[in-house]
PDB file of N, CA and C in Angstrom:
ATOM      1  N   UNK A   1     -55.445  -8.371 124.565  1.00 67.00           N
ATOM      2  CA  UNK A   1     -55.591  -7.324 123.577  1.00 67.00           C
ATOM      3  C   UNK A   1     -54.255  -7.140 122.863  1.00 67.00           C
ATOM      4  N   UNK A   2     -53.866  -6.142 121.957  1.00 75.00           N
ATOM      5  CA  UNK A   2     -53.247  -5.998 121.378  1.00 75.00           C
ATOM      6  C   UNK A   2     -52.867  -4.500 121.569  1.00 75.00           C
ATOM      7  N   UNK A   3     -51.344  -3.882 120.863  1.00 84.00           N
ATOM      8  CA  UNK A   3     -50.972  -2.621 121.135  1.00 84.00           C
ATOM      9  C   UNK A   3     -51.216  -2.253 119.923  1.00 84.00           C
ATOM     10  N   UNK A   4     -51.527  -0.981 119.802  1.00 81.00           N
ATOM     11  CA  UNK A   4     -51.340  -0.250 118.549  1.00 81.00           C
ATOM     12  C   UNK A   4     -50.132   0.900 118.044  1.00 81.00           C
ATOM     13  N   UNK A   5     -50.099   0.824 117.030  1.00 88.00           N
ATOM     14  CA  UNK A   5     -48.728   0.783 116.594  1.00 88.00           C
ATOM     15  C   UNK A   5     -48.566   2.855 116.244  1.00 88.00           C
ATOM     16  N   UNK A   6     -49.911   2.957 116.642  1.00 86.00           N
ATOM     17  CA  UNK A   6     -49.844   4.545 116.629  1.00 86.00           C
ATOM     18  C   UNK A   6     -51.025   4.715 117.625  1.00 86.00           C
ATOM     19  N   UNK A   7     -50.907   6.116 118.117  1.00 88.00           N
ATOM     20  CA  UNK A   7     -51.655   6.732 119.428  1.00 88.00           C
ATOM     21  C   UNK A   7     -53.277   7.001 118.604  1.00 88.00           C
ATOM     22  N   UNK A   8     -54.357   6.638 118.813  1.00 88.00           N
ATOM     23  CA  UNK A   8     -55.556   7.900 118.438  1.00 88.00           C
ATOM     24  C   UNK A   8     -55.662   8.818 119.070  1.00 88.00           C
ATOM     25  N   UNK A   9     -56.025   9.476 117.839  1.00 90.00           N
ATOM     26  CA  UNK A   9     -55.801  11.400 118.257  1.00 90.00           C
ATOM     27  C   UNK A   9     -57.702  11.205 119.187  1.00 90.00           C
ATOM     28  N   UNK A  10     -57.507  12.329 120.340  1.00 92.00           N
ATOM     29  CA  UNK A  10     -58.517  12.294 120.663  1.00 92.00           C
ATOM     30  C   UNK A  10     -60.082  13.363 119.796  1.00 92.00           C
ATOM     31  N   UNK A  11     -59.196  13.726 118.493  1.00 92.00           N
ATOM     32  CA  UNK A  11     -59.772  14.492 117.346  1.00 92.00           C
ATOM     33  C   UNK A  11     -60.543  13.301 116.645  1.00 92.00           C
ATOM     34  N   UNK A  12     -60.063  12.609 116.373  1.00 88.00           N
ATOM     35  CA  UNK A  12     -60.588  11.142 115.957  1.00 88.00           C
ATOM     36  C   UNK A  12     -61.899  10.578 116.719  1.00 88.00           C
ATOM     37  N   UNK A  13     -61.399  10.973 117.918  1.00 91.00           N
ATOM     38  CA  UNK A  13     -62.619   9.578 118.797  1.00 91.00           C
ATOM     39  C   UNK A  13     -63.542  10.733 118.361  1.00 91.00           C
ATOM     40  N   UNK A  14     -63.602  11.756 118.886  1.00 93.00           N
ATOM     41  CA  UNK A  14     -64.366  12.607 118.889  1.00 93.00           C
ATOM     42  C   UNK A  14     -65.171  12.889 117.683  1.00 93.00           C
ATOM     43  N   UNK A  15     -64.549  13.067 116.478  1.00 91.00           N
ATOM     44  CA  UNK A  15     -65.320  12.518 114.923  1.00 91.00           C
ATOM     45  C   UNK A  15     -66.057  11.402 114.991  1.00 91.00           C
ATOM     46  N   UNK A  16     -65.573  10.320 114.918  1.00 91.00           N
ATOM     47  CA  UNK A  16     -66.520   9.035 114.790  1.00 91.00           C
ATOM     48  C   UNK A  16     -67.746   9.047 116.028  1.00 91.00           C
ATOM     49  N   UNK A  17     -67.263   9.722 117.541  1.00 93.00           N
ATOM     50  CA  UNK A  17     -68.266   9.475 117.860  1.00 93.00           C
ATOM     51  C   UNK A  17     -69.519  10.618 117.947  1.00 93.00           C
ATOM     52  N   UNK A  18     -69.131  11.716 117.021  1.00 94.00           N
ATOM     53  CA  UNK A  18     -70.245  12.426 116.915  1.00 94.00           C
ATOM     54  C   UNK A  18     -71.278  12.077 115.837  1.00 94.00           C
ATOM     55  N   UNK A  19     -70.627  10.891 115.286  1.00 92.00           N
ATOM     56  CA  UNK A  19     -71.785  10.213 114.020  1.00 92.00           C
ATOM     57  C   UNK A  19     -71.306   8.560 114.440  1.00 92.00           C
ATOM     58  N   UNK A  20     -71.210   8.164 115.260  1.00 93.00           N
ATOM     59  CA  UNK A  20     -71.087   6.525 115.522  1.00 93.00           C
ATOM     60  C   UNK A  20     -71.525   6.096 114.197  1.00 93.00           C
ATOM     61  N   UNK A  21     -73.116   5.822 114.349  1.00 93.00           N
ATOM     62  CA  UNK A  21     -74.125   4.922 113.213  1.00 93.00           C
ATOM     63  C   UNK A  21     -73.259   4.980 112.156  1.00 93.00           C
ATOM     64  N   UNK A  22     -72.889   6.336 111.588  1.00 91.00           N
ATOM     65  CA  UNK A  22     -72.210   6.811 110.280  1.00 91.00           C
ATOM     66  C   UNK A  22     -70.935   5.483 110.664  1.00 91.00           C
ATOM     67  N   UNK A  23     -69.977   5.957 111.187  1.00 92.00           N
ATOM     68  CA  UNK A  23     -69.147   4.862 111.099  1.00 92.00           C
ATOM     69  C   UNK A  23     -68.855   3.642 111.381  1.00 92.00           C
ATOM     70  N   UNK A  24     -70.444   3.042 112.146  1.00 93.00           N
ATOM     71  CA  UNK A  24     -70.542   1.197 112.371  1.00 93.00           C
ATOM     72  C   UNK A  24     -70.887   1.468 110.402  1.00 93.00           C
ATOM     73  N   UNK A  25     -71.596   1.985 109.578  1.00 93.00           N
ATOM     74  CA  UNK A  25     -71.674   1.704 108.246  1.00 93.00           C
ATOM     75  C   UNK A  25     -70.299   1.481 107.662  1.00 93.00           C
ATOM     76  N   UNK A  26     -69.293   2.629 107.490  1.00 91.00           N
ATOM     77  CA  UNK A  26     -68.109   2.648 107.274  1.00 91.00           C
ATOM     78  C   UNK A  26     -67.880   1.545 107.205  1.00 91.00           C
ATOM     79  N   UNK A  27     -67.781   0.784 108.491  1.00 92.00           N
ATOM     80  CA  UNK A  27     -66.792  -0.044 108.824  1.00 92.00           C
ATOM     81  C   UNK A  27     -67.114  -1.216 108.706  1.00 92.00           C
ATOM     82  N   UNK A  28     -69.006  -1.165 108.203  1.00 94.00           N
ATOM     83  CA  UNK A  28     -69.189  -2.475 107.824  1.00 94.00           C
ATOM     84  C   UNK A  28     -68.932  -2.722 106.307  1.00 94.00           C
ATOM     85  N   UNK A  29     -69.298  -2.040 105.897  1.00 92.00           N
ATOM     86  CA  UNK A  29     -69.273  -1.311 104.260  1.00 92.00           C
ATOM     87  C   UNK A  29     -67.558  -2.522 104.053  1.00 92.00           C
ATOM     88  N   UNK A  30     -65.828  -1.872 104.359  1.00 92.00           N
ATOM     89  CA  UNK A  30     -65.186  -1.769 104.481  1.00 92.00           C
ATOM     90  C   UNK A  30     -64.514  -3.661 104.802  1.00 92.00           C
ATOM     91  N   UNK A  31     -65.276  -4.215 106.145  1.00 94.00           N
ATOM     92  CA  UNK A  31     -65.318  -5.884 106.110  1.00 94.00           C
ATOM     93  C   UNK A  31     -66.134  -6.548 105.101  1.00 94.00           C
ATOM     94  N   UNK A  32     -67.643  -5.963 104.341  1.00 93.00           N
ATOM     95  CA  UNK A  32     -67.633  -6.430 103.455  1.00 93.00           C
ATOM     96  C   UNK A  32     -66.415  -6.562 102.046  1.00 93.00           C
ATOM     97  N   UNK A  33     -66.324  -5.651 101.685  1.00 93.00           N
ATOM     98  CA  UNK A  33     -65.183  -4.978 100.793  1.00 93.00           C
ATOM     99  C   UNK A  33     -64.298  -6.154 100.580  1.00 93.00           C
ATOM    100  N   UNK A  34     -63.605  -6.344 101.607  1.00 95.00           N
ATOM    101  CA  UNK A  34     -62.592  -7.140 102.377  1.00 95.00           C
ATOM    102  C   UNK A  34     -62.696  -8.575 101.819  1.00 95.00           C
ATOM    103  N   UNK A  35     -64.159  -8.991 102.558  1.00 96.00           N
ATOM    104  CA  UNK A  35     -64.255 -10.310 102.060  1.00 96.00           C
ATOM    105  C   UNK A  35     -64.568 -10.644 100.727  1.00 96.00           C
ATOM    106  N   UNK A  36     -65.115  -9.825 100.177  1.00 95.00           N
ATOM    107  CA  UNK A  36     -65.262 -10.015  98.736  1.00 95.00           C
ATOM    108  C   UNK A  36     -63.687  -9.697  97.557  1.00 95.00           C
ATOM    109  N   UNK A  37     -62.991  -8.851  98.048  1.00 96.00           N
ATOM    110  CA  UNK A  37     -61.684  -8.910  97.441  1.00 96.00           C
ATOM    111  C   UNK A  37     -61.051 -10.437  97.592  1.00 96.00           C
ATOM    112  N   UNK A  38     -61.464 -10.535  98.884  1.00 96.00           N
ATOM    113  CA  UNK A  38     -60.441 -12.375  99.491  1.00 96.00           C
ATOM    114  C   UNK A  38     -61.018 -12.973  98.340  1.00 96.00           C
ATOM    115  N   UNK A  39     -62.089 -12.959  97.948  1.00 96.00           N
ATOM    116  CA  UNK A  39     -62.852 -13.676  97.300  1.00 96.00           C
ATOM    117  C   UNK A  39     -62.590 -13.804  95.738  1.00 96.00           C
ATOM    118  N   UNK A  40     -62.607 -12.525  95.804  1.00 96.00           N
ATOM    119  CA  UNK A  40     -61.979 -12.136  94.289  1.00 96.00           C
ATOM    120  C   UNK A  40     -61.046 -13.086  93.878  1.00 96.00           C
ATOM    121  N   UNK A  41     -59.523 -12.683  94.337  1.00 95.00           N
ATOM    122  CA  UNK A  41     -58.881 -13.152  94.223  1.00 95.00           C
ATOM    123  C   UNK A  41     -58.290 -14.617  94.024  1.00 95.00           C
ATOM    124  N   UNK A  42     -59.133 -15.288  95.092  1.00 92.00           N
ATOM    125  CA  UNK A  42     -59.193 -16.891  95.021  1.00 92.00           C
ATOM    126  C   UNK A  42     -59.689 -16.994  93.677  1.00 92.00           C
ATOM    127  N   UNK A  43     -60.842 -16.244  92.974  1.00 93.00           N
ATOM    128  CA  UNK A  43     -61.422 -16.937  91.937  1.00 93.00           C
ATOM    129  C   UNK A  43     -60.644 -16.418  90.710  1.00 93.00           C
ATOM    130  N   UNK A  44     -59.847 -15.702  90.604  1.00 95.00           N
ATOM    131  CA  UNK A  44     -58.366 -15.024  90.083  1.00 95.00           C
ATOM    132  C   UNK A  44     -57.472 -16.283  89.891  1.00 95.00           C
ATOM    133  N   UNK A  45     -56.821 -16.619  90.607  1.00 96.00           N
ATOM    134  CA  UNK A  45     -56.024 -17.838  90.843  1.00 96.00           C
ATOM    135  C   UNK A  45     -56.258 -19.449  91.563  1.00 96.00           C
ATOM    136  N   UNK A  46     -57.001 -19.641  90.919  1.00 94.00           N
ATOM    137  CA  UNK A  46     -57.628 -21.011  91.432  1.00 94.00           C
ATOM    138  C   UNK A  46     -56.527 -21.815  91.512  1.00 94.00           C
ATOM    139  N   UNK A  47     -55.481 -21.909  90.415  1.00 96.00           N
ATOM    140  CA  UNK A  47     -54.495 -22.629  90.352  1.00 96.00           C
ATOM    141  C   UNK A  47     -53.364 -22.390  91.572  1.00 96.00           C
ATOM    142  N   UNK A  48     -53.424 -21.606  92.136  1.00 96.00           N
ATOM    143  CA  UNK A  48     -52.190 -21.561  93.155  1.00 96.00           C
ATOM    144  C   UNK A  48     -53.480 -21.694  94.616  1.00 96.00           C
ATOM    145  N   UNK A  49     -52.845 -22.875  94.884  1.00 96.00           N
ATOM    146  CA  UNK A  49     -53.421 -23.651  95.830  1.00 96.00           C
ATOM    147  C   UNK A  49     -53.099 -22.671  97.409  1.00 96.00           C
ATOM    148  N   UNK A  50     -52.051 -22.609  97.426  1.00 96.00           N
ATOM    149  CA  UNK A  50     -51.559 -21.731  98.964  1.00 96.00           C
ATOM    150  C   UNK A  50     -52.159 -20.322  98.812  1.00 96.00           C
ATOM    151  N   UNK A  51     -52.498 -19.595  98.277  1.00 96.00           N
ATOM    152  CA  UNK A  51     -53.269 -18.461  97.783  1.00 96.00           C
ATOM    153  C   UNK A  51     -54.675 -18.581  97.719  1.00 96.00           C
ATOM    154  N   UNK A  52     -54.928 -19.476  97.499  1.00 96.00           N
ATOM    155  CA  UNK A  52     -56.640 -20.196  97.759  1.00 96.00           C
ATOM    156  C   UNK A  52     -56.623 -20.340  98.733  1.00 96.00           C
ATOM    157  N   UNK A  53     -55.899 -21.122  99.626  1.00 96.00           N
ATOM    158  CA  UNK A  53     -56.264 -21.515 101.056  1.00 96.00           C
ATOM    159  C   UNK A  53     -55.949 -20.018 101.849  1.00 96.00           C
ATOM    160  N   UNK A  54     -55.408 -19.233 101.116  1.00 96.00           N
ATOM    161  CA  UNK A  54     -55.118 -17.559 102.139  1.00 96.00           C
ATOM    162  C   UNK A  54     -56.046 -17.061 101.763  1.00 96.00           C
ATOM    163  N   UNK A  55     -56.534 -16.896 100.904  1.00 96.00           N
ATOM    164  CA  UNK A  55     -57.426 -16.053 100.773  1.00 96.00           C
ATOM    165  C   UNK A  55     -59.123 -16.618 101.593  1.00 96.00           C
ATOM    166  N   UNK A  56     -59.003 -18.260 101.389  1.00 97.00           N
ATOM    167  CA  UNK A  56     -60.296 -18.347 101.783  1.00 97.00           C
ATOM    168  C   UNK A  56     -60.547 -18.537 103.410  1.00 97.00           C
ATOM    169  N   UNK A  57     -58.796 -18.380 104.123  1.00 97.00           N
ATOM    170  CA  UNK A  57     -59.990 -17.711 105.304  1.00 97.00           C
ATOM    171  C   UNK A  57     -59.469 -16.502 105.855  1.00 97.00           C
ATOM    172  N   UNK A  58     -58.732 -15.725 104.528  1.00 97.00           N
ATOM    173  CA  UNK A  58     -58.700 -14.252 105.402  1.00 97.00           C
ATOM    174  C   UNK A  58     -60.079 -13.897 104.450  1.00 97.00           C
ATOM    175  N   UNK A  59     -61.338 -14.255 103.735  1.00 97.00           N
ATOM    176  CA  UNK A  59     -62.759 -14.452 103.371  1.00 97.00           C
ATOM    177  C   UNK A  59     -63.409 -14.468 104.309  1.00 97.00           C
ATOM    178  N   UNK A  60     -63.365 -15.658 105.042  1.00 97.00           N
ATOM    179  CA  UNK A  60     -64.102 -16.073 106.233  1.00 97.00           C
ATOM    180  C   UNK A  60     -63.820 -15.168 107.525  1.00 97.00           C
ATOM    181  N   UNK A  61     -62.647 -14.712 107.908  1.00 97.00           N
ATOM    182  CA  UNK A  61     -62.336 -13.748 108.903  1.00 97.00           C
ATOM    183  C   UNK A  61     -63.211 -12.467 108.739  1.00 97.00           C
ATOM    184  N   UNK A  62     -63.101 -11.933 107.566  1.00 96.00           N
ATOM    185  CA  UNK A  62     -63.456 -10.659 107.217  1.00 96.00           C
ATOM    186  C   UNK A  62     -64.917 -10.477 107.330  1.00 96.00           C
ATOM    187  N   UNK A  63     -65.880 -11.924 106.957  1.00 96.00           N
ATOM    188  CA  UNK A  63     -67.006 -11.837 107.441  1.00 96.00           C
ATOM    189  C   UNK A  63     -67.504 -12.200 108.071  1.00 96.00           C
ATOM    190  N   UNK A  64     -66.456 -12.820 109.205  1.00 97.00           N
ATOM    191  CA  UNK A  64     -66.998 -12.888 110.797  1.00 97.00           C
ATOM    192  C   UNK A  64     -67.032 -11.572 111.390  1.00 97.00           C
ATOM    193  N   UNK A  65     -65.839 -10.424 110.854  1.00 96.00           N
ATOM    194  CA  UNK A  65     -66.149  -9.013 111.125  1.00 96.00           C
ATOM    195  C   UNK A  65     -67.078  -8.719 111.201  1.00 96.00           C
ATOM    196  N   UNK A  66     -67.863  -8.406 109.559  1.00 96.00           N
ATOM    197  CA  UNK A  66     -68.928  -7.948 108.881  1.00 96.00           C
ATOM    198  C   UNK A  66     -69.273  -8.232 109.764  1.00 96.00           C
ATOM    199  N   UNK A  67     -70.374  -9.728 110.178  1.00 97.00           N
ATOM    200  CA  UNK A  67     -71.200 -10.085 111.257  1.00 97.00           C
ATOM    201  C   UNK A  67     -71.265  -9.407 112.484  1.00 97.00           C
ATOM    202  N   UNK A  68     -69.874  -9.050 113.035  1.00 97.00           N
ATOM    203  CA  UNK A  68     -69.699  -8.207 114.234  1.00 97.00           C
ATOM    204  C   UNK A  68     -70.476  -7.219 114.339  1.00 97.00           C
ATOM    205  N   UNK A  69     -70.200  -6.598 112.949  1.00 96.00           N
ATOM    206  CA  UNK A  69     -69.999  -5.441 112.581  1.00 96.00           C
ATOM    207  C   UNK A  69     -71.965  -4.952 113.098  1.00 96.00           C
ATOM    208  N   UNK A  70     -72.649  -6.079 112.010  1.00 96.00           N
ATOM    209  CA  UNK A  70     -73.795  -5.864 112.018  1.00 96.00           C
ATOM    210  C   UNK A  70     -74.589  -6.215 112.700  1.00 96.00           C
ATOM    211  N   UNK A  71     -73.822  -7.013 114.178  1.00 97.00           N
ATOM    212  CA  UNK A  71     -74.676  -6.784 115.248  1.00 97.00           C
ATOM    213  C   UNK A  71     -75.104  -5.851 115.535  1.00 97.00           C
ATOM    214  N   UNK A  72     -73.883  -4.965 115.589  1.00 96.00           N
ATOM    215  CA  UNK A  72     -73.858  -3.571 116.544  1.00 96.00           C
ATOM    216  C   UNK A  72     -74.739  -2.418 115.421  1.00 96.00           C
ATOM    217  N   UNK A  73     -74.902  -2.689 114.314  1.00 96.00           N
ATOM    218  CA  UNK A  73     -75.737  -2.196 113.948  1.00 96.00           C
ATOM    219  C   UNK A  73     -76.957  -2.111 113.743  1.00 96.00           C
ATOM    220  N   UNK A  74     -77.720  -3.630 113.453  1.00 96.00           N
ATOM    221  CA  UNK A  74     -79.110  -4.094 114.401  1.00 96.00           C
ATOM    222  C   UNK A  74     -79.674  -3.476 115.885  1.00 96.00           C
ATOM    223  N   UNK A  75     -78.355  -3.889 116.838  1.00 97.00           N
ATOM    224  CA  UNK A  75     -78.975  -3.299 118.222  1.00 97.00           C
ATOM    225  C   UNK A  75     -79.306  -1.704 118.217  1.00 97.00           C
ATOM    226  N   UNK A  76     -78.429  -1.346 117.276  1.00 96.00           N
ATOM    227  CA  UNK A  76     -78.733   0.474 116.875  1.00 96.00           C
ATOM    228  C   UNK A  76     -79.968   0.704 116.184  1.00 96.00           C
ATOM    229  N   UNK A  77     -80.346  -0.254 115.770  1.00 96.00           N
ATOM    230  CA  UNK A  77     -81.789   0.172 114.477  1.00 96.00           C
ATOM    231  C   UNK A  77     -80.728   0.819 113.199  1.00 96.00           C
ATOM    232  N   UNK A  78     -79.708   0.354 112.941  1.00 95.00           N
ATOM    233  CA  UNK A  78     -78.750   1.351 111.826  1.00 95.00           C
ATOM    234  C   UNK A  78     -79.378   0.527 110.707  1.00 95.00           C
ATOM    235  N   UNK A  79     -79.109   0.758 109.252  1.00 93.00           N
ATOM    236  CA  UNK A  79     -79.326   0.079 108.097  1.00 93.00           C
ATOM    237  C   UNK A  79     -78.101  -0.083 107.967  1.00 93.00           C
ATOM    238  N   UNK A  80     -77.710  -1.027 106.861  1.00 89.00           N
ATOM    239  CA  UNK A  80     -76.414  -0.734 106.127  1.00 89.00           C
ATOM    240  C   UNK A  80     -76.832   0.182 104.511  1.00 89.00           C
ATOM    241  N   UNK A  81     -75.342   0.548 104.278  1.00 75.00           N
ATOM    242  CA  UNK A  81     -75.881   1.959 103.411  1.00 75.00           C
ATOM    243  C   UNK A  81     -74.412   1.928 103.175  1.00 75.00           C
ATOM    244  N   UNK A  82     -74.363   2.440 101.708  1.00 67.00           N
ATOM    245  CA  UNK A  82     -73.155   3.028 100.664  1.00 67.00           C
ATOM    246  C   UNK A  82     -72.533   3.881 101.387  1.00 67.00           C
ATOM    247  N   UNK A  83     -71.535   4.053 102.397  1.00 53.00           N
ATOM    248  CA  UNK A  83     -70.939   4.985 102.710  1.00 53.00           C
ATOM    249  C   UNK A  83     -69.741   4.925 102.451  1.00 53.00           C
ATOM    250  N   UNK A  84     -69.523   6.376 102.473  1.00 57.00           N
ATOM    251  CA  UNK A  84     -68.060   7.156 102.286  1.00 57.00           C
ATOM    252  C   UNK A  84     -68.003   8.155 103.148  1.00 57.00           C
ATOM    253  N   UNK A  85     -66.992   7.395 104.745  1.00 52.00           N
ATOM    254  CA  UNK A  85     -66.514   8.293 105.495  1.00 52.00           C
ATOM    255  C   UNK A  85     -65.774   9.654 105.218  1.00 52.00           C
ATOM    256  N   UNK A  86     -65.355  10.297 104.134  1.00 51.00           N
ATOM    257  CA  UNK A  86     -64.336  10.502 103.178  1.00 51.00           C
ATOM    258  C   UNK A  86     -63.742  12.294 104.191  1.00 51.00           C
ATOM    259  N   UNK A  87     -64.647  12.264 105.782  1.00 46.00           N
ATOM    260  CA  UNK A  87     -63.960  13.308 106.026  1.00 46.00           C
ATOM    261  C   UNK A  87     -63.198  12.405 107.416  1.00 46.00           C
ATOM    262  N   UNK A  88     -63.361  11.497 107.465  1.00 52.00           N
ATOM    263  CA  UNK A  88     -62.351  10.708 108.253  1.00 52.00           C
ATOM    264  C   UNK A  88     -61.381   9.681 107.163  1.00 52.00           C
ATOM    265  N   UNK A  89     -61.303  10.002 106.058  1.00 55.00           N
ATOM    266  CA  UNK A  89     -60.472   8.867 105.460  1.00 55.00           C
ATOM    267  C   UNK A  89     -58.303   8.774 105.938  1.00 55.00           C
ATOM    268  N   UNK A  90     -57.922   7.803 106.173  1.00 50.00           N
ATOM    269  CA  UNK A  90     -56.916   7.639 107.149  1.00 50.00           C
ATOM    270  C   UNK A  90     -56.019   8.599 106.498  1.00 50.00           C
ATOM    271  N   UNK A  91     -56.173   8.453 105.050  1.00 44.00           N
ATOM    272  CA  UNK A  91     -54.776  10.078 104.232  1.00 44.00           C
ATOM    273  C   UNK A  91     -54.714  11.379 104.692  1.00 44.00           C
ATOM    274  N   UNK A  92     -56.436  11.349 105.128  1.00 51.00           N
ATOM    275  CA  UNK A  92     -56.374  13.033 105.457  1.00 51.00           C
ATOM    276  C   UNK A  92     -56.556  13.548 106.752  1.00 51.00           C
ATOM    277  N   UNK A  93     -56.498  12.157 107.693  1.00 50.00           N
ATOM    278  CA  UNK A  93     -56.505  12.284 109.186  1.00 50.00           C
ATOM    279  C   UNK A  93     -55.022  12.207 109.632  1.00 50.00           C
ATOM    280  N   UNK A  94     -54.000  11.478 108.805  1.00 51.00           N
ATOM    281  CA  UNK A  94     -53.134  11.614 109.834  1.00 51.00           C
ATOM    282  C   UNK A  94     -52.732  12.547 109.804  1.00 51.00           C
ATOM    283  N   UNK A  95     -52.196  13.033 111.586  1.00 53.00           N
ATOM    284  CA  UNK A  95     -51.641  14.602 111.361  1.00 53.00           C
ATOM    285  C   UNK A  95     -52.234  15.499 111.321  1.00 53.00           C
ATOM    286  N   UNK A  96     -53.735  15.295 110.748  1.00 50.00           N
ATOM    287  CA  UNK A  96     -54.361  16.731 110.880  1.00 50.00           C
ATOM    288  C   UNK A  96     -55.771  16.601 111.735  1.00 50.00           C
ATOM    289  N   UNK A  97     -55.663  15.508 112.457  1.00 48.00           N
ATOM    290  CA  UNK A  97     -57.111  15.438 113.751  1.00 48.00           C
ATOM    291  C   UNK A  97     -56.177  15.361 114.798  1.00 48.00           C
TER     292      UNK A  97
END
């Protein structure tokens, strides 16, 4: 595993997990996002070859997420859906959960 570079507030766990579903969407919503910016971008600069090859597999990473993502939302019966976490968004959590 890996360390994280700041503590979660136990205000936090406690948000996401009083609406989980709500935030497996978030967060799939968010790896899509992701891979489609990677995506973007490559098709932005086709000409810079080392920027193509970064982008196309931090692309592919992002929607091996997604995939993760939407296991765990299948085994839930969740849909995916337009969300906006926007009372957990990270500006207005730090410090104040």
């Amino acid at each position: 595993m890996f360390e994280l570079k700041f503590n979660t507030t136990q205000a936090w766990t406690d948000a996401v997990m009083a609406d989980f579903p709500r935030f497996l969407q978030d967060h799939a919503a968010a790896e899509k996002k992701a891979s489609g910016m990677a995506m973007a971008m490559l098709s932005h600069y086709p000409d810079k070859a080392k920027l193509v090859r970064a982008m196309t597999d931090l692309a592919i990473e992002e929607l091996i997420h997604f995939k993760q993502v939407l296991k765990l939302l299948v085994a839930r019966d969740v849909t995916l859906g337009p969300v906006s976490y926007t009372h957990l968004r990270a500006h207005e959590t730090r410090g104040n959960l």
